[in-house]
PDB file of C-alpha atoms in Angstrom:
ATOM      1  CA  MET A1194       7.571 -17.616 -23.781  1.00 82.00           C
ATOM      2  CA  ALA A1195       6.168 -18.044 -20.258  1.00 85.00           C
ATOM      3  CA  SER A1196       8.248 -17.495 -17.110  1.00 89.00           C
ATOM      4  CA  ASP A1197      10.621 -20.266 -15.903  1.00 89.00           C
ATOM      5  CA  GLY A1198       8.286 -20.938 -12.995  1.00 95.00           C
ATOM      6  CA  ILE A1199       5.212 -21.532 -15.160  1.00 97.00           C
ATOM      7  CA  LEU A1200       7.258 -23.569 -17.674  1.00 97.00           C
ATOM      8  CA  LYS A1201       8.683 -25.728 -14.961  1.00 98.00           C
ATOM      9  CA  VAL A1202       5.233 -26.811 -13.917  1.00 98.00           C
ATOM     10  CA  TRP A1203       3.984 -27.121 -17.533  1.00 98.00           C
ATOM     11  CA  ARG A1204       6.849 -29.410 -18.541  1.00 98.00           C
ATOM     12  CA  LYS A1205       5.764 -32.012 -16.032  1.00 98.00           C
ATOM     13  CA  PHE A1206       2.750 -32.675 -18.300  1.00 98.00           C
ATOM     14  CA  ASP A1207       4.567 -32.839 -21.661  1.00 97.00           C
ATOM     15  CA  ARG A1208       3.873 -36.592 -22.038  1.00 96.00           C
ATOM     16  CA  PHE A1209       0.321 -36.460 -20.607  1.00 99.00           C
ATOM     17  CA  PRO A1210      -2.370 -37.412 -23.088  1.00 99.00           C
ATOM     18  CA  MET A1211      -5.911 -36.062 -22.942  1.00 99.00           C
ATOM     19  CA  GLU A1212      -8.489 -38.815 -23.187  1.00 99.00           C
ATOM     20  CA  THR A1213     -11.842 -40.225 -22.231  1.00 98.00           C
ATOM     21  CA  LEU A1214     -10.660 -43.829 -21.743  1.00 99.00           C
ATOM     22  CA  THR A1215      -9.846 -43.339 -18.106  1.00 99.00           C
ATOM     23  CA  LYS A1216     -13.254 -41.657 -17.636  1.00 98.00           C
ATOM     24  CA  VAL A1217     -15.237 -44.811 -18.756  1.00 98.00           C
ATOM     25  CA  TRP A1218     -12.864 -47.087 -16.901  1.00 98.00           C
ATOM     26  CA  TYR A1219     -13.263 -45.194 -13.657  1.00 98.00           C
ATOM     27  CA  PHE A1220     -17.008 -44.655 -14.210  1.00 98.00           C
ATOM     28  CA  GLN A1221     -17.495 -48.443 -13.745  1.00 95.00           C
ATOM     29  CA  LYS A1222     -15.943 -48.319 -10.292  1.00 95.00           C
ATOM     30  CA  ASP A1223     -18.314 -48.266  -7.254  1.00 93.00           C
ATOM     31  CA  THR A1224     -17.588 -44.715  -6.160  1.00 96.00           C
ATOM     32  CA  ALA A1225     -19.992 -41.886  -5.264  1.00 95.00           C
ATOM     33  CA  ARG A1226     -17.972 -39.173  -6.960  1.00 97.00           C
ATOM     34  CA  LYS A1227     -16.543 -39.648 -10.468  1.00 98.00           C
ATOM     35  CA  GLN A1228     -14.226 -36.627 -10.449  1.00 98.00           C
ATOM     36  CA  ARG A1229     -11.043 -38.050  -8.998  1.00 98.00           C
ATOM     37  CA  GLU A1230      -8.945 -36.164  -6.466  1.00 98.00           C
ATOM     38  CA  VAL A1231      -5.411 -35.208  -7.514  1.00 99.00           C
ATOM     39  CA  SER A1232      -3.923 -37.719  -5.176  1.00 99.00           C
ATOM     40  CA  LEU A1233      -5.897 -40.593  -6.815  1.00 98.00           C
ATOM     41  CA  MET A1234      -4.970 -39.322 -10.272  1.00 99.00           C
ATOM     42  CA  LYS A1235      -1.368 -39.499  -9.304  1.00 99.00           C
ATOM     43  CA  GLU A1236      -1.797 -43.089  -7.936  1.00 99.00           C
ATOM     44  CA  HIS A1237      -3.428 -44.188 -11.196  1.00 99.00           C
ATOM     45  CA  TYR A1238      -0.687 -42.528 -13.168  1.00 99.00           C
ATOM     46  CA  GLN A1239       1.988 -44.323 -11.120  1.00 98.00           C
ATOM     47  CA  GLN A1240       0.128 -47.671 -11.511  1.00 99.00           C
ATOM     48  CA  TYR A1241      -1.181 -47.547 -15.057  1.00 99.00           C
ATOM     49  CA  GLY A1242       0.337 -44.526 -16.779  1.00 98.00           C
ATOM     50  CA  ILE A1243      -3.153 -43.070 -17.351  1.00 99.00           C
ATOM     51  CA  THR A1244      -4.068 -39.361 -17.154  1.00 99.00           C
ATOM     52  CA  GLY A1245      -7.619 -38.267 -17.981  1.00 99.00           C
ATOM     53  CA  ASN A1246      -9.822 -35.683 -19.653  1.00 99.00           C
ATOM     54  CA  CYS A1247      -9.610 -31.900 -19.755  1.00 98.00           C
ATOM     55  CA  PHE A1248     -11.100 -31.559 -16.225  1.00 98.00           C
ATOM     56  CA  ASP A1249      -8.638 -34.086 -14.777  1.00 99.00           C
ATOM     57  CA  LEU A1250      -5.657 -32.273 -16.426  1.00 99.00           C
ATOM     58  CA  ALA A1251      -6.803 -28.812 -15.381  1.00 99.00           C
ATOM     59  CA  LEU A1252      -7.377 -29.921 -11.789  1.00 99.00           C
ATOM     60  CA  TRP A1253      -3.924 -31.526 -11.663  1.00 99.00           C
ATOM     61  CA  LEU A1254      -2.256 -28.526 -13.320  1.00 99.00           C
ATOM     62  CA  LEU A1255      -3.919 -26.145 -10.813  1.00 99.00           C
ATOM     63  CA  HIS A1256      -2.663 -28.318  -7.959  1.00 99.00           C
ATOM     64  CA  GLU A1257       0.961 -28.235  -9.339  1.00 99.00           C
ATOM     65  CA  PHE A1258       0.867 -24.526  -9.793  1.00 99.00           C
ATOM     66  CA  ASP A1259      -0.390 -24.135  -6.224  1.00 98.00           C
ATOM     67  CA  GLN A1260       2.401 -26.379  -4.952  1.00 98.00           C
ATOM     68  CA  ASP A1261       4.922 -24.089  -6.559  1.00 98.00           C
ATOM     69  CA  GLY A1262       3.363 -20.917  -5.287  1.00 98.00           C
ATOM     70  CA  ILE A1263       2.077 -19.772  -8.701  1.00 98.00           C
ATOM     71  CA  GLU A1264      -1.326 -18.111  -8.824  1.00 98.00           C
ATOM     72  CA  ALA A1265      -3.608 -19.838 -11.285  1.00 98.00           C
ATOM     73  CA  TYR A1266      -7.320 -20.351 -11.850  1.00 98.00           C
ATOM     74  CA  PRO A1267      -9.587 -22.362 -14.137  1.00 98.00           C
ATOM     75  CA  VAL A1268     -11.452 -20.969 -17.185  1.00 97.00           C
ATOM     76  CA  GLY A1269     -13.758 -22.703 -19.601  1.00 95.00           C
ATOM     77  CA  HIS A1270     -16.785 -22.668 -21.848  1.00 93.00           C
ATOM     78  CA  ASP A1271     -20.082 -24.522 -22.005  1.00 94.00           C
ATOM     79  CA  LEU A1272     -19.693 -25.800 -18.395  1.00 96.00           C
ATOM     80  CA  GLY A1273     -22.234 -28.256 -17.312  1.00 95.00           C
ATOM     81  CA  THR A1274     -22.928 -29.383 -20.896  1.00 96.00           C
ATOM     82  CA  PRO A1275     -21.578 -32.234 -23.039  1.00 94.00           C
ATOM     83  CA  HIS A1276     -19.475 -29.590 -24.910  1.00 94.00           C
ATOM     84  CA  ALA A1277     -17.672 -28.371 -21.795  1.00 96.00           C
ATOM     85  CA  HIS A1278     -14.011 -27.573 -22.068  1.00 96.00           C
ATOM     86  CA  VAL A1279     -11.722 -26.173 -19.360  1.00 97.00           C
ATOM     87  CA  ALA A1280      -8.177 -24.748 -19.232  1.00 98.00           C
ATOM     88  CA  VAL A1281      -6.016 -22.848 -16.766  1.00 98.00           C
ATOM     89  CA  ILE A1282      -4.709 -19.263 -16.681  1.00 98.00           C
ATOM     90  CA  ALA A1283      -1.497 -18.861 -14.694  1.00 98.00           C
ATOM     91  CA  MET A1284      -0.055 -15.559 -13.519  1.00 97.00           C
ATOM     92  CA  SER A1285       3.634 -14.673 -14.049  1.00 95.00           C
ATOM     93  CA  GLU A1286       5.617 -12.859 -11.407  1.00 92.00           C
ATOM     94  CA  GLU A1287       4.964  -9.652 -13.339  1.00 91.00           C
ATOM     95  CA  GLY A1288       1.300 -10.199 -13.097  1.00 93.00           C
ATOM     96  CA  HIS A1289       0.718 -11.245 -16.749  1.00 94.00           C
ATOM     97  CA  ARG A1290      -1.742 -13.965 -17.688  1.00 96.00           C
ATOM     98  CA  TYR A1291      -0.698 -17.094 -19.569  1.00 97.00           C
ATOM     99  CA  PHE A1292      -3.315 -19.413 -21.076  1.00 97.00           C
ATOM    100  CA  CYS A1293      -2.458 -23.084 -20.344  1.00 98.00           C
ATOM    101  CA  ASP A1294      -4.583 -25.671 -22.232  1.00 98.00           C
ATOM    102  CA  LEU A1295      -3.555 -29.347 -21.612  1.00 98.00           C
ATOM    103  CA  GLY A1296      -6.998 -30.504 -22.693  1.00 97.00           C
ATOM    104  CA  ASP A1297      -6.344 -29.460 -26.277  1.00 96.00           C
ATOM    105  CA  GLN A1298      -2.736 -30.623 -25.987  1.00 98.00           C
ATOM    106  CA  TRP A1299      -0.969 -27.308 -26.425  1.00 97.00           C
ATOM    107  CA  LEU A1300       2.804 -27.315 -26.525  1.00 98.00           C
ATOM    108  CA  ASN A1301       3.390 -24.179 -24.465  1.00 98.00           C
ATOM    109  CA  PRO A1302       1.365 -21.603 -22.488  1.00 98.00           C
ATOM    110  CA  VAL A1303       0.668 -18.372 -24.382  1.00 97.00           C
ATOM    111  CA  LEU A1304       0.627 -14.783 -23.154  1.00 96.00           C
ATOM    112  CA  ILE A1305      -2.822 -13.216 -23.402  1.00 95.00           C
ATOM    113  CA  ASP A1306      -2.367  -9.793 -21.869  1.00 92.00           C
ATOM    114  CA  SER A1307      -2.512  -7.383 -24.752  1.00 88.00           C
ATOM    115  CA  GLU A1308      -1.031  -4.587 -22.772  1.00 87.00           C
ATOM    116  CA  SER A1309       2.206  -6.512 -22.155  1.00 89.00           C
ATOM    117  CA  LYS A1310       5.219  -5.520 -24.328  1.00 90.00           C
ATOM    118  CA  ASN A1311       5.711  -9.187 -25.134  1.00 91.00           C
ATOM    119  CA  TYR A1312       2.130  -9.770 -26.369  1.00 92.00           C
ATOM    120  CA  ARG A1313       1.971 -10.940 -30.011  1.00 92.00           C
ATOM    121  CA  SER A1314      -1.171 -10.849 -32.105  1.00 89.00           C
ATOM    122  CA  ASP A1315       0.438 -12.297 -35.187  1.00 92.00           C
ATOM    123  CA  ARG A1316       0.630 -16.001 -36.118  1.00 96.00           C
ATOM    124  CA  LEU A1317       2.908 -17.884 -33.794  1.00 96.00           C
ATOM    125  CA  GLN A1318       4.709 -21.258 -34.061  1.00 94.00           C
ATOM    126  CA  GLY A1319       5.646 -23.616 -31.244  1.00 95.00           C
ATOM    127  CA  PHE A1320       2.547 -23.385 -29.203  1.00 97.00           C
ATOM    128  CA  PHE A1321       0.216 -25.954 -30.849  1.00 96.00           C
ATOM    129  CA  PRO A1322       1.005 -29.241 -32.617  1.00 96.00           C
ATOM    130  CA  ALA A1323       0.952 -29.065 -36.433  1.00 94.00           C
ATOM    131  CA  ALA A1324      -0.535 -25.593 -36.506  1.00 95.00           C
ATOM    132  CA  GLU A1325       0.227 -21.934 -36.020  1.00 95.00           C
ATOM    133  CA  ILE A1326      -1.916 -19.984 -33.576  1.00 96.00           C
ATOM    134  CA  GLN A1327      -3.132 -16.438 -33.416  1.00 96.00           C
ATOM    135  CA  VAL A1328      -4.517 -14.975 -30.165  1.00 95.00           C
ATOM    136  CA  ASN A1329      -6.823 -12.094 -29.790  1.00 95.00           C
ATOM    137  CA  SER A1330      -7.527 -10.987 -26.265  1.00 91.00           C
ATOM    138  CA  GLU A1331     -10.219  -8.290 -25.633  1.00 89.00           C
ATOM    139  CA  GLY A1332     -11.456  -7.811 -22.113  1.00 87.00           C
ATOM    140  CA  SER A1333     -12.588 -11.154 -20.809  1.00 93.00           C
ATOM    141  CA  LEU A1334     -12.859 -12.837 -24.240  1.00 94.00           C
ATOM    142  CA  LEU A1335      -9.951 -14.796 -25.702  1.00 95.00           C
ATOM    143  CA  THR A1336     -10.210 -15.938 -29.300  1.00 95.00           C
ATOM    144  CA  VAL A1337      -7.694 -18.446 -30.568  1.00 95.00           C
ATOM    145  CA  GLU A1338      -7.305 -19.117 -34.331  1.00 96.00           C
ATOM    146  CA  TYR A1339      -5.590 -22.334 -35.499  1.00 96.00           C
ATOM    147  CA  HIS A1340      -3.919 -22.092 -38.907  1.00 95.00           C
ATOM    148  CA  ARG A1341      -3.311 -25.570 -40.414  1.00 91.00           C
ATOM    149  CA  PRO A1342      -0.681 -26.430 -42.981  1.00 88.00           C
ATOM    150  CA  ASN A1343      -3.429 -27.059 -45.612  1.00 86.00           C
ATOM    151  CA  GLY A1344      -4.835 -23.587 -45.163  1.00 88.00           C
ATOM    152  CA  LYS A1345      -7.682 -24.603 -42.944  1.00 91.00           C
ATOM    153  CA  VAL A1346      -8.485 -22.072 -40.185  1.00 94.00           C
ATOM    154  CA  SER A1347     -10.584 -22.843 -37.070  1.00 95.00           C
ATOM    155  CA  SER A1348     -11.228 -20.817 -33.939  1.00 94.00           C
ATOM    156  CA  GLN A1349     -12.227 -21.211 -30.351  1.00 91.00           C
ATOM    157  CA  ASP A1350     -13.511 -18.685 -27.824  1.00 93.00           C
ATOM    158  CA  PHE A1351     -12.674 -18.636 -24.155  1.00 92.00           C
ATOM    159  CA  HIS A1352     -14.043 -16.422 -21.383  1.00 92.00           C
ATOM    160  CA  THR A1353     -10.943 -15.628 -19.268  1.00 96.00           C
ATOM    161  CA  THR A1354     -13.062 -14.749 -16.208  1.00 96.00           C
ATOM    162  CA  PRO A1355     -11.996 -17.069 -13.342  1.00 97.00           C
ATOM    163  CA  VAL A1356     -14.392 -19.925 -12.714  1.00 98.00           C
ATOM    164  CA  ALA A1357     -15.038 -20.313  -8.956  1.00 98.00           C
ATOM    165  CA  ILE A1358     -13.648 -23.616  -7.728  1.00 98.00           C
ATOM    166  CA  PRO A1359     -17.014 -24.914  -6.448  1.00 98.00           C
ATOM    167  CA  ASP A1360     -18.467 -24.269  -9.893  1.00 98.00           C
ATOM    168  CA  PHE A1361     -15.462 -25.843 -11.622  1.00 98.00           C
ATOM    169  CA  LEU A1362     -15.834 -28.984  -9.426  1.00 98.00           C
ATOM    170  CA  LYS A1363     -19.533 -29.180 -10.074  1.00 98.00           C
ATOM    171  CA  ALA A1364     -18.992 -28.991 -13.805  1.00 98.00           C
ATOM    172  CA  ALA A1365     -16.155 -31.559 -13.507  1.00 98.00           C
ATOM    173  CA  GLU A1366     -18.528 -33.954 -11.802  1.00 98.00           C
ATOM    174  CA  ILE A1367     -21.088 -33.564 -14.555  1.00 98.00           C
ATOM    175  CA  SER A1368     -18.491 -34.127 -17.165  1.00 98.00           C
ATOM    176  CA  GLN A1369     -17.204 -37.366 -15.556  1.00 98.00           C
ATOM    177  CA  ASN A1370     -20.736 -38.646 -15.497  1.00 97.00           C
ATOM    178  CA  THR A1371     -21.429 -37.716 -19.096  1.00 96.00           C
ATOM    179  CA  ILE A1372     -20.345 -40.789 -21.208  1.00 96.00           C
ATOM    180  CA  LYS A1373     -20.267 -40.360 -24.928  1.00 96.00           C
ATOM    181  CA  ASP A1374     -20.220 -43.366 -27.251  1.00 97.00           C
ATOM    182  CA  LYS A1375     -17.033 -42.496 -29.174  1.00 98.00           C
ATOM    183  CA  PRO A1376     -13.555 -43.087 -27.521  1.00 98.00           C
ATOM    184  CA  LEU A1377     -11.087 -40.215 -27.737  1.00 98.00           C
ATOM    185  CA  LEU A1378      -7.394 -39.961 -26.988  1.00 99.00           C
ATOM    186  CA  GLU A1379      -5.013 -37.175 -28.077  1.00 98.00           C
ATOM    187  CA  CYS A1380      -1.265 -36.982 -27.408  1.00 98.00           C
ATOM    188  CA  ARG A1381       1.737 -35.045 -28.391  1.00 98.00           C
ATOM    189  CA  VAL A1382       4.321 -37.050 -30.338  1.00 96.00           C
ATOM    190  CA  PRO A1383       7.974 -36.124 -30.926  1.00 95.00           C
ATOM    191  CA  ARG A1384       8.602 -36.523 -34.698  1.00 94.00           C
ATOM    192  CA  GLY A1385      11.878 -35.316 -36.173  1.00 91.00           C
ATOM    193  CA  ASP A1386      12.275 -31.623 -35.359  1.00 91.00           C
ATOM    194  CA  GLU A1387       8.629 -31.096 -34.429  1.00 94.00           C
ATOM    195  CA  ILE A1388       6.014 -32.246 -31.956  1.00 96.00           C
ATOM    196  CA  ALA A1389       3.135 -33.859 -33.872  1.00 96.00           C
ATOM    197  CA  HIS A1390      -0.378 -34.690 -32.715  1.00 97.00           C
ATOM    198  CA  TRP A1391      -1.734 -38.180 -32.633  1.00 98.00           C
ATOM    199  CA  GLU A1392      -5.488 -38.751 -32.228  1.00 98.00           C
ATOM    200  CA  PHE A1393      -7.588 -41.864 -31.666  1.00 99.00           C
ATOM    201  CA  TYR A1394     -11.262 -41.041 -32.135  1.00 98.00           C
ATOM    202  CA  ASN A1395     -14.231 -43.170 -32.995  1.00 98.00           C
ATOM    203  CA  TRP A1396     -12.105 -46.156 -33.864  1.00 98.00           C
ATOM    204  CA  ASN A1397      -9.851 -44.201 -36.250  1.00 98.00           C
ATOM    205  CA  SER A1398      -6.369 -42.832 -35.697  1.00 98.00           C
ATOM    206  CA  VAL A1399      -4.520 -40.026 -37.432  1.00 98.00           C
ATOM    207  CA  LEU A1400      -1.190 -38.240 -37.038  1.00 97.00           C
ATOM    208  CA  SER A1401      -1.219 -34.458 -37.600  1.00 96.00           C
ATOM    209  CA  THR A1402       2.091 -32.948 -38.680  1.00 95.00           C
ATOM    210  CA  THR A1403       3.323 -29.781 -40.283  1.00 92.00           C
ATOM    211  CA  GLN A1404       3.540 -31.903 -43.554  1.00 91.00           C
ATOM    212  CA  GLY A1405      -0.136 -32.773 -43.320  1.00 90.00           C
ATOM    213  CA  LEU A1406      -2.426 -35.545 -41.965  1.00 93.00           C
ATOM    214  CA  PHE A1407      -1.440 -39.175 -42.022  1.00 96.00           C
ATOM    215  CA  HIS A1408      -4.463 -41.546 -41.608  1.00 98.00           C
ATOM    216  CA  GLU A1409      -3.589 -44.938 -40.193  1.00 98.00           C
ATOM    217  CA  THR A1410      -5.161 -48.167 -41.208  1.00 98.00           C
ATOM    218  CA  ALA A1411      -7.951 -49.088 -38.710  1.00 96.00           C
ATOM    219  CA  ALA A1412      -6.973 -51.898 -36.261  1.00 97.00           C
ATOM    220  CA  GLU A1413      -8.769 -55.173 -36.811  1.00 96.00           C
ATOM    221  CA  ASN A1414      -9.714 -55.781 -33.154  1.00 98.00           C
ATOM    222  CA  LEU A1415      -9.635 -54.367 -29.675  1.00 98.00           C
ATOM    223  CA  GLU A1416      -6.277 -56.008 -28.885  1.00 98.00           C
ATOM    224  CA  GLN A1417      -4.681 -54.351 -31.839  1.00 98.00           C
ATOM    225  CA  TRP A1418      -6.076 -51.003 -30.817  1.00 98.00           C
ATOM    226  CA  CYS A1419      -4.705 -51.625 -27.262  1.00 98.00           C
ATOM    227  CA  THR A1420      -1.234 -52.269 -28.721  1.00 98.00           C
ATOM    228  CA  ARG A1421      -1.300 -49.239 -30.873  1.00 98.00           C
ATOM    229  CA  ILE A1422      -2.518 -46.894 -28.096  1.00 99.00           C
ATOM    230  CA  HIS A1423      -0.027 -48.402 -25.686  1.00 98.00           C
ATOM    231  CA  GLN A1424       2.829 -47.844 -28.122  1.00 98.00           C
ATOM    232  CA  ARG A1425       1.825 -44.131 -28.295  1.00 98.00           C
ATOM    233  CA  THR A1426       1.090 -43.547 -24.638  1.00 98.00           C
ATOM    234  CA  GLY A1427       2.603 -46.280 -22.475  1.00 98.00           C
ATOM    235  CA  TYR A1428      -0.849 -46.892 -20.926  1.00 98.00           C
ATOM    236  CA  ASP A1429      -1.489 -50.123 -19.040  1.00 98.00           C
ATOM    237  CA  GLN A1430      -2.926 -52.511 -21.698  1.00 98.00           C
ATOM    238  CA  GLN A1431      -5.439 -54.175 -19.307  1.00 98.00           C
ATOM    239  CA  VAL A1432      -6.868 -50.754 -18.438  1.00 98.00           C
ATOM    240  CA  LEU A1433      -7.019 -49.953 -22.173  1.00 98.00           C
ATOM    241  CA  LEU A1434      -8.730 -53.213 -22.909  1.00 98.00           C
ATOM    242  CA  GLU A1435     -11.356 -52.673 -20.260  1.00 98.00           C
ATOM    243  CA  ALA A1436     -12.120 -49.096 -21.445  1.00 98.00           C
ATOM    244  CA  LEU A1437     -12.274 -50.192 -25.119  1.00 98.00           C
ATOM    245  CA  HIS A1438     -14.608 -53.039 -24.274  1.00 98.00           C
ATOM    246  CA  ILE A1439     -16.978 -50.490 -22.678  1.00 98.00           C
ATOM    247  CA  TYR A1440     -16.871 -48.295 -25.750  1.00 98.00           C
ATOM    248  CA  ASP A1441     -17.211 -51.285 -28.053  1.00 98.00           C
ATOM    249  CA  SER A1442     -20.487 -52.214 -26.247  1.00 97.00           C
ATOM    250  CA  MET A1443     -21.828 -48.820 -27.115  1.00 96.00           C
ATOM    251  CA  ARG A1444     -21.270 -49.107 -30.848  1.00 91.00           C
TER     252      ARG A1444
END
C-alpha cells in the first residue's frame, strides 16, 4: 500500500467520478480555454457536485499532491489524440513511484518500482473495481493487466516518463475541445464488502462486480437518465440535463 501521505491525498477523490458530461456542459460556455483551472473545478464541485474527465482529475490530483509537498508528475499515452489518457505518478518519502489513475477509477495507487522490496508482480486485489491487477514495470514502460471474474484479461501500457507540464496542458486543451458523440461516466460504488464499478456509456448502464456484470434496463428518457446518474453521483440534475441534451442532439 502507498505511504500515508499519498493515501491521504488519494482518499479525497474516492467519490469523484470520471466523466465527459462536464466537458460538453463547459464546452458550451463562452470561454477561450476549455481546460478548467483547479480553482474553477473546485467551484463547480462545490456548486454542482461535478468533477470531470481524466485530464481534469489528473490536474486536480497533481495540485493536491503539490499542496501537501508530495512530488508528483503526469504520465500518459496517445496525448493529443482522441484516445489520450493521463494519470499521475507520486513519489513516496523513500523515493518509490506509485501509479495513481483516477481516470480509470482505480481504488488505490500501486507501487511500480520493481527494485523495491514491496513490489509485487503477481495478481493483486483491492486496486481496481471488480478485477485483479498485475503490473509489469520495465524501464519506462508500465504494463497493467486486468483480470476479470469471468476470466477475461485486458491490458494497458503506460510510459512512465514524466510529461512536461506545458505538454500536459496542451494535450488537456486538445482533449477538452474533442467532443465525442457518446456520453461516458464511470464511478466507484460501495456494494457490500467490495467497491464495484458503475458505468454509463452510450445510453446504457452497467454495474461491474466481483460476481459479474449487471446490465441495467435503459432509461426511457433524459429525465430518467438524470435521476439514475444523480442517484449514483449526486450530480446537479440541471447540469446533467443540459449535458445529456447536448449528447442527445448528437445521436
